[in-house]
Amino acid sequence: MTQTQRNRWSLIGPGIVVAATGVGAGDLVATLIAGSRFGYALLWAAVVGTLLKIALAEAVGRWTLASEQTMFEGWSSLGRSRPGGGRLDGRLNWAGLYFGVYVVVWGFVYGAAAMTATALPLAALFPVLDLKAWGMLSSVAGLIFVWFGGYGLFEKVMTACVGVMFVTVVGLAVIVTPNLPELATGLWPTLPEGAAFYTLGLIGGVGGTITMAAYGYWLNAKGWKGPGWMAVMRLDNRVAYIVTGIFVVAMLIVGAELLYSAGIALQGGDRGLLDLDQVLRERFGRPISILFLVGFWATSFSSLLGVWQGVSLMFADFTAHVRGRSDDPRARGDRSRAFRAYALWLTFPPIVLLFMDRPFGLIVAYGVLGSLFMPFLAGTLLWLLNSARTPREWRSGWMSNLMLGAAALLFAVLAGKELLGLIPS
């Protein structure tokens, strides 16, 4: 390995951050349930999903470095007469309006979901406080961290969380002793009866959130600006999502070996991991159960921190555009008033949702906007990276267009399923 190659490996970081943020407790449950219902049959879907996420994140990074604009600047230029029309001029187009509504509604509901997911393992480990108290403490801890800590500390903590997740998840997969011949058969695409939409969800769900769009902002925070960083970005992205793929395969192994053979069903959502904790305690004892709960916490808290930091950066960019500021919002980053205002929005207003059933209208709005974001991201990346907004040498080739098109189609189908599910029967 040359000195240049060693330097590239030492720079890896933003990709780990975006992957750790995108893989939450609910994603691990979805993978576990896939393994518990279908064994290894959907392993290929997890691999395909990982490849799509690599393509999406690479497209975000390529746009950011090649154009030297943020994702929001790109969205703001869509539908305008000139490529540069989206720069900070105070006018919102359809994409800007969609993002503005989405980020406010999504943040309110996600804040409560993140608090609950982070509180679940803490309440199981330390029952001295209840779920609501742990949720509020976790949220305030996230706020304090992003308020006072810079990107360098943030990346180090996120990398540490990934390390804990890796030891926990891969360790569990080793403990349950996977059947390697059966594992290999899962790489051949098959579709068990009743698994069609579940397969699409597995491909599209793990590691795919609004924080994929935040990747470009973390590249800027890291100091990577301009096409000269393209090769490093691609290495960073691939390593991060290969790690994500290993997480997914490991959780599928746990579901297949520990739950599928025993016919054990899990609850949906984050609480399903508490069911797994009980199974592990009965099968392997309390020490393994504690190790798993620590990994559960690292998974949830890294997602919380990633959203508090990354989406707040995106909101700061959005706000600078609305205000028509001429200064670059990336220069102020996590010290801007808008960044801190959005971090406060994520932290305190959602607490009310911990004490009541979430209003039906809010749930509908959250479901509609949330289901449409990933096809919005994939579709707009196709548009941006095949237009004059991107320098010719960095525009998408046929493989990138194929992957982005497949992602847009997949997420559009999943969005349609989600929207149909919101219609009262």
Coordinates of C-alpha atoms in Angstrom, one line a residue:
M1 CA 0.0 0.0 0.0
T2 CA 1.5 3.4 -1.0
Q3 CA 1.6 6.4 1.2
T4 CA -1.1 8.0 -0.9
Q5 CA -3.4 5.0 -0.4
R6 CA -2.7 5.0 3.4
N7 CA -3.6 8.7 3.5
R8 CA -6.9 8.0 1.7
W9 CA -7.9 5.3 4.2
S10 CA -7.0 7.6 7.2
L11 CA -9.4 10.2 5.8
I12 CA -12.5 8.0 5.8
G13 CA -15.3 9.5 8.0
P14 CA -18.3 11.2 6.4
G15 CA -19.5 8.0 4.8
I16 CA -19.4 6.2 8.2
V17 CA -21.4 9.1 9.7
V18 CA -24.2 8.9 7.0
A19 CA -24.3 5.1 7.2
A20 CA -24.5 5.1 11.0
T21 CA -27.3 7.7 10.9
G22 CA -29.3 5.9 8.3
V23 CA -29.3 2.5 10.1
G24 CA -31.6 2.8 13.0
A25 CA -33.2 0.3 15.4
G26 CA -36.3 0.0 13.2
D27 CA -34.1 -1.0 10.2
L28 CA -32.4 -3.7 12.3
V29 CA -35.9 -5.0 13.3
A30 CA -37.0 -5.1 9.7
T31 CA -33.9 -7.2 8.8
L32 CA -34.4 -9.5 11.8
I33 CA -38.1 -10.1 10.8
A34 CA -37.0 -10.9 7.3
G35 CA -34.7 -13.5 8.6
S36 CA -37.3 -14.9 11.1
R37 CA -39.9 -15.2 8.4
F38 CA -38.0 -16.3 5.3
G39 CA -34.6 -17.6 6.6
Y40 CA -31.8 -16.7 4.2
A41 CA -34.1 -16.4 1.2
L42 CA -33.9 -12.6 1.1
L43 CA -30.2 -12.2 1.6
W44 CA -29.8 -11.1 -2.0
A45 CA -32.3 -8.3 -1.4
A46 CA -30.1 -6.9 1.4
V47 CA -27.1 -7.0 -1.0
V48 CA -29.0 -5.2 -3.7
G49 CA -30.2 -2.6 -1.2
T50 CA -26.6 -1.9 -0.2
L51 CA -25.5 -1.4 -3.8
L52 CA -28.4 1.1 -4.3
K53 CA -27.4 3.0 -1.2
I54 CA -23.8 3.2 -2.5
A55 CA -25.0 4.6 -5.8
L56 CA -27.3 7.2 -4.1
A57 CA -24.6 8.4 -1.7
E58 CA -22.0 8.5 -4.4
A59 CA -24.4 10.6 -6.5
V60 CA -24.9 13.1 -3.6
G61 CA -21.1 13.3 -3.1
R62 CA -20.4 13.7 -6.8
W63 CA -22.9 16.5 -7.1
T64 CA -21.5 18.3 -4.1
L65 CA -17.8 18.0 -5.1
A66 CA -18.3 18.5 -8.9
S67 CA -20.7 21.5 -8.8
E68 CA -19.3 22.9 -5.5
Q69 CA -22.9 23.5 -4.5
T70 CA -25.0 22.0 -1.7
M71 CA -27.9 19.7 -2.4
F72 CA -30.4 22.5 -1.6
E73 CA -28.7 24.8 -4.1
G74 CA -29.2 22.0 -6.6
W75 CA -32.8 21.5 -5.8
S76 CA -33.4 25.3 -5.9
S77 CA -32.1 25.4 -9.5
L78 CA -34.6 22.8 -10.8
G79 CA -37.1 24.2 -13.2
R80 CA -35.3 27.5 -13.6
S81 CA -34.1 29.0 -16.8
R82 CA -30.4 28.9 -15.9
P83 CA -28.4 26.4 -13.8
G84 CA -27.2 29.0 -11.4
G85 CA -30.7 30.3 -10.7
G86 CA -30.9 28.3 -7.4
R87 CA -28.2 30.2 -5.6
L88 CA -29.1 32.2 -2.5
D89 CA -31.6 34.6 -4.1
G90 CA -34.5 34.3 -1.6
R91 CA -36.9 32.6 -4.1
L92 CA -38.3 29.1 -3.5
N93 CA -39.3 26.8 -6.3
W94 CA -41.3 23.6 -6.0
A95 CA -38.4 21.6 -4.7
G96 CA -37.5 24.2 -2.1
L97 CA -41.1 24.4 -0.9
Y98 CA -41.4 20.6 -0.7
F99 CA -38.2 20.4 1.4
G100 CA -39.3 23.2 3.7
V101 CA -42.6 21.6 4.6
Y102 CA -41.0 18.2 4.8
V103 CA -38.2 19.1 7.1
V104 CA -40.4 20.8 9.6
V105 CA -43.1 18.1 9.8
W106 CA -40.6 15.2 9.6
G107 CA -38.4 16.7 12.3
F108 CA -41.3 17.1 14.7
V109 CA -42.4 13.4 14.5
Y110 CA -38.9 12.0 14.1
G111 CA -37.7 13.8 17.2
A112 CA -40.2 11.8 19.3
A113 CA -39.4 8.5 17.5
A114 CA -35.6 9.0 18.1
M115 CA -36.2 9.7 21.7
T116 CA -38.2 6.5 22.1
A117 CA -35.7 4.4 20.2
T118 CA -32.8 5.6 22.3
A119 CA -34.7 5.3 25.5
L120 CA -35.8 1.7 25.0
P121 CA -32.4 0.0 25.7
L122 CA -31.6 2.5 28.5
A123 CA -34.8 1.8 30.3
A124 CA -34.1 -2.0 30.0
L125 CA -30.5 -1.5 31.3
F126 CA -31.3 1.1 34.0
P127 CA -35.0 0.8 35.1
V128 CA -34.5 3.5 37.7
L129 CA -36.0 5.9 35.2
D130 CA -39.0 5.3 32.9
L131 CA -39.1 5.4 29.1
K132 CA -40.2 9.1 28.8
A133 CA -37.5 10.3 31.2
W134 CA -34.7 8.5 29.3
G135 CA -36.1 9.8 26.0
M136 CA -36.0 13.4 27.1
L137 CA -32.5 13.0 28.6
S138 CA -31.3 11.4 25.4
S139 CA -32.7 14.3 23.3
V140 CA -31.1 16.9 25.5
A141 CA -27.8 15.1 25.4
G142 CA -27.9 15.1 21.6
L143 CA -28.7 18.9 21.6
I144 CA -25.8 19.7 24.0
F145 CA -23.4 17.6 21.9
V146 CA -24.2 19.2 18.6
W147 CA -24.5 22.7 20.1
F148 CA -21.0 22.7 21.6
G149 CA -19.1 20.0 19.7
G150 CA -17.7 20.5 16.2
Y151 CA -17.7 18.2 13.3
G152 CA -14.4 16.5 14.3
L153 CA -15.7 15.4 17.7
F154 CA -19.0 14.4 16.1
E155 CA -17.3 12.1 13.6
K156 CA -15.2 10.5 16.3
V157 CA -18.2 9.7 18.4
M158 CA -20.1 8.4 15.4
T159 CA -17.2 6.1 14.5
A160 CA -17.1 4.8 18.0
C161 CA -20.8 4.0 17.9
V162 CA -20.2 2.1 14.6
G163 CA -17.5 0.2 16.3
V164 CA -19.8 -0.8 19.1
M165 CA -22.5 -1.7 16.6
F166 CA -20.1 -3.8 14.6
V167 CA -18.8 -5.8 17.6
T168 CA -22.4 -6.4 18.8
V169 CA -24.1 -7.3 15.6
V170 CA -21.4 -9.3 14.0
G171 CA -20.6 -10.9 17.4
L172 CA -24.2 -12.1 17.6
A173 CA -24.1 -13.5 14.1
V174 CA -21.0 -15.5 15.1
I175 CA -22.5 -16.7 18.4
V176 CA -25.6 -18.2 16.6
T177 CA -23.3 -20.1 14.3
P178 CA -24.7 -19.5 10.8
N179 CA -25.3 -22.3 8.3
L180 CA -22.9 -21.2 5.6
P181 CA -24.2 -23.4 2.8
E182 CA -27.7 -22.1 3.3
L183 CA -26.4 -18.6 3.7
A184 CA -24.7 -18.9 0.2
T185 CA -28.0 -20.0 -1.3
G186 CA -29.6 -16.8 -0.2
L187 CA -27.5 -14.9 -2.7
W188 CA -29.5 -16.3 -5.5
P189 CA -32.6 -14.1 -6.1
T190 CA -35.8 -15.9 -5.1
L191 CA -39.1 -14.5 -4.0
P192 CA -40.9 -16.6 -1.3
E193 CA -44.7 -16.5 -1.3
G194 CA -46.0 -13.3 0.3
A195 CA -42.6 -11.6 0.3
A196 CA -42.9 -9.2 -2.6
F197 CA -43.5 -5.9 -0.9
Y198 CA -41.5 -7.1 2.1
T199 CA -38.5 -7.7 -0.2
L200 CA -38.9 -4.2 -1.7
G201 CA -39.0 -2.7 1.8
L202 CA -35.8 -4.6 2.7
I203 CA -34.0 -3.3 -0.4
G204 CA -35.1 0.3 0.1
G205 CA -35.4 0.6 3.9
V206 CA -32.1 -0.1 5.5
G207 CA -29.8 2.9 5.6
G208 CA -32.0 5.1 3.5
T209 CA -33.3 8.4 5.0
I210 CA -33.1 12.2 4.5
T211 CA -29.6 11.9 6.0
M212 CA -28.4 10.5 2.7
A213 CA -28.8 14.0 1.4
A214 CA -26.8 15.3 4.3
Y215 CA -23.7 13.5 3.1
G216 CA -22.7 16.4 1.0
Y217 CA -22.9 18.8 4.0
W218 CA -20.6 16.4 6.0
L219 CA -18.2 16.4 3.1
N220 CA -18.0 20.1 3.3
A221 CA -17.7 20.0 7.1
K222 CA -14.8 17.6 6.7
G223 CA -13.1 20.1 4.4
W224 CA -13.5 18.1 1.1
K225 CA -14.3 20.7 -1.5
G226 CA -13.9 20.4 -5.3
P227 CA -13.4 17.5 -7.7
G228 CA -10.0 16.8 -6.4
W229 CA -11.6 14.9 -3.5
M230 CA -13.7 12.6 -5.7
A231 CA -11.6 9.5 -5.4
V232 CA -11.4 9.8 -1.6
M233 CA -15.2 10.4 -1.4
R234 CA -15.9 7.2 -3.4
L235 CA -13.6 5.1 -1.2
D236 CA -15.2 6.6 1.9
N237 CA -18.7 5.9 0.6
R238 CA -18.0 2.3 -0.5
V239 CA -16.4 1.4 2.8
A240 CA -19.2 2.9 4.8
Y241 CA -22.0 1.0 2.9
I242 CA -20.0 -2.2 2.8
V243 CA -20.0 -2.0 6.6
T244 CA -23.8 -1.3 6.5
G245 CA -24.2 -4.4 4.3
I246 CA -22.3 -6.5 6.9
F247 CA -24.7 -5.2 9.6
V248 CA -27.7 -6.2 7.5
V249 CA -26.3 -9.7 6.7
A250 CA -25.4 -10.2 10.3
M251 CA -28.9 -9.3 11.6
L252 CA -30.4 -11.5 8.9
I253 CA -28.3 -14.4 10.2
V254 CA -29.5 -13.8 13.7
G255 CA -33.1 -13.7 12.6
A256 CA -32.7 -16.9 10.5
E257 CA -30.7 -18.9 13.0
L258 CA -32.2 -17.7 16.3
L259 CA -35.8 -17.0 15.4
Y260 CA -36.7 -18.7 12.1
S261 CA -36.0 -22.2 13.3
A262 CA -37.8 -21.7 16.6
G263 CA -40.8 -20.0 15.1
I264 CA -40.4 -16.9 17.3
A265 CA -42.1 -13.7 16.1
L266 CA -41.0 -10.2 17.0
Q267 CA -43.0 -7.0 17.4
G268 CA -42.8 -4.4 14.7
G269 CA -40.8 -1.2 15.2
D270 CA -38.0 -0.6 17.6
R271 CA -39.7 -2.6 20.4
G272 CA -39.0 -5.8 18.5
L273 CA -35.4 -5.5 19.7
L274 CA -36.6 -5.9 23.3
D275 CA -38.2 -9.2 22.2
L276 CA -34.8 -10.3 20.8
D277 CA -33.1 -9.2 24.1
Q278 CA -35.4 -11.6 26.0
V279 CA -34.6 -14.4 23.6
L280 CA -30.9 -13.8 24.0
R281 CA -31.2 -13.7 27.8
E282 CA -32.9 -17.1 27.9
R283 CA -30.6 -18.7 25.3
F284 CA -27.2 -17.2 26.2
G285 CA -27.5 -15.5 29.6
R286 CA -27.5 -12.0 30.9
P287 CA -24.0 -10.9 29.7
I288 CA -24.9 -11.4 26.1
S289 CA -28.2 -9.6 26.7
I290 CA -26.4 -6.6 28.1
L291 CA -23.9 -6.5 25.2
F292 CA -26.8 -6.6 22.8
L293 CA -28.6 -3.7 24.6
V294 CA -25.5 -1.6 24.5
G295 CA -25.3 -2.2 20.7
F296 CA -29.0 -1.4 20.5
W297 CA -28.3 1.9 22.3
A298 CA -25.3 2.7 20.0
T299 CA -27.5 2.1 16.9
S300 CA -30.3 4.4 18.2
F301 CA -28.2 7.2 19.6
S302 CA -25.9 7.4 16.5
S303 CA -29.1 7.9 14.4
L304 CA -30.3 10.6 16.8
L305 CA -26.9 12.5 16.8
G306 CA -26.7 12.2 13.0
V307 CA -30.1 13.8 12.5
W308 CA -29.6 16.5 15.1
Q309 CA -26.3 17.4 13.3
G310 CA -26.9 16.7 9.6
V311 CA -30.5 17.7 9.1
S312 CA -29.8 20.9 11.1
L313 CA -27.1 21.7 8.6
M314 CA -29.5 21.2 5.8
F315 CA -32.1 23.4 7.5
A316 CA -29.5 26.2 8.0
D317 CA -28.8 26.1 4.2
F318 CA -32.5 26.2 3.5
T319 CA -33.0 29.2 5.8
A320 CA -30.0 31.1 4.3
H321 CA -31.6 30.7 0.9
V322 CA -35.1 31.9 2.1
R323 CA -33.5 35.0 3.7
G324 CA -31.5 35.7 0.5
R325 CA -28.2 35.9 2.3
S326 CA -25.2 36.4 0.1
D327 CA -22.8 34.8 2.5
D328 CA -22.1 31.0 2.2
P329 CA -24.1 29.1 4.9
R330 CA -21.4 26.4 4.8
A331 CA -18.9 28.8 6.3
R332 CA -21.0 29.2 9.5
G333 CA -22.3 25.6 9.5
D334 CA -23.1 24.3 13.0
R335 CA -22.6 27.7 14.6
S336 CA -25.5 29.4 12.7
R337 CA -28.7 30.5 14.4
A338 CA -30.8 28.4 12.0
F339 CA -28.8 25.3 12.8
R340 CA -29.4 25.7 16.5
A341 CA -33.0 26.6 16.0
Y342 CA -33.7 23.4 14.2
A343 CA -31.7 21.4 16.8
L344 CA -34.0 22.9 19.4
W345 CA -37.1 22.0 17.2
L346 CA -35.9 18.4 17.2
T347 CA -35.4 18.4 21.0
F348 CA -38.2 20.0 22.8
P349 CA -41.5 20.3 20.8
P350 CA -41.6 16.5 20.1
I351 CA -41.6 15.8 23.8
V352 CA -45.4 16.4 23.8
L353 CA -45.8 13.3 21.5
L354 CA -44.3 11.1 24.3
F355 CA -47.3 12.0 26.5
M356 CA -50.1 11.4 24.0
D357 CA -51.2 9.5 21.0
R358 CA -49.8 11.2 18.0
P359 CA -52.6 13.1 16.2
F360 CA -54.0 11.3 13.1
G361 CA -53.5 14.3 10.8
L362 CA -49.9 14.7 11.7
I363 CA -49.3 11.0 11.2
V364 CA -50.8 11.2 7.7
A365 CA -48.7 14.2 6.8
Y366 CA -45.5 12.5 8.1
G367 CA -46.3 9.3 6.2
V368 CA -47.0 11.1 2.9
L369 CA -43.9 13.4 3.1
G370 CA -41.6 10.7 4.4
S371 CA -42.6 8.1 1.8
L372 CA -42.0 10.6 -1.0
F373 CA -38.5 11.9 0.1
M374 CA -36.4 9.0 -1.2
P375 CA -37.9 9.0 -4.7
F376 CA -37.6 12.8 -4.7
L377 CA -33.9 12.5 -3.8
A378 CA -33.2 9.8 -6.5
G379 CA -35.2 11.6 -9.2
T380 CA -33.6 15.0 -8.6
L381 CA -30.1 13.5 -8.6
L382 CA -30.9 12.0 -12.0
W383 CA -31.9 15.4 -13.2
L384 CA -29.0 17.3 -11.7
L385 CA -26.3 14.9 -12.7
N386 CA -27.4 14.7 -16.4
S387 CA -27.7 18.4 -16.9
A388 CA -25.4 21.4 -17.6
R389 CA -25.5 22.1 -13.8
T390 CA -22.8 19.4 -13.5
P391 CA -19.5 19.7 -15.3
R392 CA -19.4 17.3 -18.2
E393 CA -16.7 15.0 -17.0
W394 CA -18.6 14.3 -13.7
R395 CA -22.1 13.7 -15.2
S396 CA -23.6 10.3 -14.7
G397 CA -22.7 7.4 -16.9
W398 CA -25.0 4.6 -17.9
M399 CA -24.3 2.5 -14.7
S400 CA -25.0 5.4 -12.4
N401 CA -28.2 6.3 -14.3
L402 CA -29.3 2.7 -14.2
M403 CA -28.8 2.5 -10.4
L404 CA -30.4 5.9 -9.8
G405 CA -33.3 5.0 -12.0
A406 CA -33.8 1.7 -10.3
A407 CA -33.7 3.5 -6.9
A408 CA -36.3 6.1 -8.1
L409 CA -38.6 3.3 -9.3
L410 CA -38.2 1.2 -6.2
F411 CA -38.8 4.1 -3.8
A412 CA -41.8 5.3 -5.9
V413 CA -43.4 1.8 -5.6
L414 CA -42.7 1.8 -1.8
A415 CA -44.2 5.3 -1.6
G416 CA -47.3 4.1 -3.4
K417 CA -47.6 1.2 -1.0
E418 CA -47.2 3.6 2.0
L419 CA -49.8 6.1 0.7
L420 CA -52.3 3.3 0.1
G421 CA -51.7 2.1 3.6
L422 CA -52.7 5.6 4.9
I423 CA -56.2 5.3 3.3
P424 CA -58.8 4.1 5.9
S425 CA -60.2 0.7 4.9

